Amino acid sequence: HSGLCMSSSPPSPPSAVYAGMLRVAGELATVQYDYERAETLLRQSLVLFRSMDMKAAIGASLCDLGEVARCRNDWTNAHTH
């Protein structure tokens, strides 16, 4: 026995804190010019924020995705987000 407790209960639903951490990680990846990683993280945060109907956070994630698209010179997606 390693002392670690394994739970048999299902994972808890995503939290706003976790979604926010994904968004911040996406912003950090953006300023580090890792646009692929940034987009992945920001899209994950967007899905979670939408599942919790957090409108302001949804808007912020969309804005961040638009910034990633702009940095990639992807003007079509920059305007979409």
Short mmCIF file of C-alpha atoms in Angstrom, two decimals:
data_model
loop_
_atom_site.label_atom_id
_atom_site.label_comp_id
_atom_site.label_asym_id
_atom_site.label_seq_id
_atom_site.Cartn_x
_atom_site.Cartn_y
_atom_site.Cartn_z
CA HIS A 1 0.00 0.00 0.00
CA SER A 2 1.58 3.25 -1.14
CA GLY A 3 -0.52 5.51 1.05
CA LEU A 4 -2.29 7.04 -1.96
CA CYS A 5 -6.04 6.86 -1.87
CA MET A 6 -7.71 5.94 -5.13
CA SER A 7 -11.31 7.06 -5.44
CA SER A 8 -13.83 4.97 -7.30
CA SER A 9 -16.20 7.91 -7.66
CA PRO A 10 -16.57 9.59 -11.06
CA PRO A 11 -14.55 12.74 -11.69
CA SER A 12 -16.18 15.96 -10.63
CA PRO A 13 -17.54 18.32 -13.28
CA PRO A 14 -15.14 20.93 -14.61
CA SER A 15 -14.68 23.93 -12.43
CA ALA A 16 -14.48 27.57 -13.35
CA VAL A 17 -11.05 27.65 -11.70
CA TYR A 18 -9.75 24.86 -13.95
CA ALA A 19 -11.21 26.52 -17.05
CA GLY A 20 -9.60 29.79 -15.99
CA MET A 21 -6.25 28.07 -15.53
CA LEU A 22 -6.51 26.68 -19.06
CA ARG A 23 -7.23 30.16 -20.37
CA VAL A 24 -4.26 31.70 -18.54
CA ALA A 25 -2.03 28.88 -19.82
CA GLY A 26 -3.28 29.67 -23.32
CA GLU A 27 -2.45 33.34 -22.86
CA LEU A 28 1.02 32.41 -21.66
CA ALA A 29 1.55 30.15 -24.68
CA THR A 30 0.50 33.06 -26.90
CA VAL A 31 3.14 35.43 -25.52
CA GLN A 32 5.68 32.61 -25.90
CA TYR A 33 4.77 32.34 -29.64
CA ASP A 34 3.47 28.78 -29.19
CA TYR A 35 0.28 29.45 -31.11
CA GLU A 36 -0.69 25.81 -31.65
CA ARG A 37 -0.57 25.11 -27.91
CA ALA A 38 -2.30 28.40 -27.16
CA GLU A 39 -5.18 27.58 -29.46
CA THR A 40 -5.57 24.11 -27.95
CA LEU A 41 -5.66 25.44 -24.39
CA LEU A 42 -7.97 28.32 -25.24
CA ARG A 43 -10.39 26.05 -27.09
CA GLN A 44 -10.46 23.71 -24.08
CA SER A 45 -11.23 26.62 -21.77
CA LEU A 46 -13.94 27.83 -24.15
CA VAL A 47 -15.67 24.43 -24.13
CA LEU A 48 -15.67 24.38 -20.33
CA PHE A 49 -16.86 27.97 -19.98
CA ARG A 50 -19.68 27.24 -22.44
CA SER A 51 -20.67 24.14 -20.46
CA MET A 52 -21.02 26.37 -17.39
CA ASP A 53 -22.71 29.20 -19.36
CA MET A 54 -20.14 31.73 -18.14
CA LYS A 55 -20.79 34.46 -20.70
CA ALA A 56 -18.03 36.91 -19.73
CA ALA A 57 -15.43 34.13 -19.69
CA ILE A 58 -16.72 32.82 -23.03
CA GLY A 59 -16.23 36.29 -24.49
CA ALA A 60 -12.74 36.57 -23.04
CA SER A 61 -11.74 33.17 -24.45
CA LEU A 62 -13.10 34.11 -27.87
CA CYS A 63 -11.12 37.35 -27.72
CA ASP A 64 -7.97 35.40 -26.83
CA LEU A 65 -8.57 33.01 -29.74
CA GLY A 66 -8.96 36.01 -32.02
CA GLU A 67 -5.60 37.30 -30.81
CA VAL A 68 -3.95 33.95 -31.58
CA ALA A 69 -5.47 34.03 -35.07
CA ARG A 70 -4.23 37.60 -35.54
CA CYS A 71 -0.73 36.59 -34.46
CA ARG A 72 -0.84 33.85 -37.10
CA ASN A 73 -2.03 36.36 -39.72
CA ASP A 74 -5.20 34.27 -40.01
CA TRP A 75 -7.50 37.22 -40.62
CA THR A 76 -10.58 35.12 -41.40
CA ASN A 77 -10.52 33.41 -38.01
CA ALA A 78 -9.38 36.57 -36.24
CA HIS A 79 -12.62 38.26 -37.35
CA THR A 80 -14.68 35.15 -36.57
CA HIS A 81 -13.59 35.08 -32.93
#
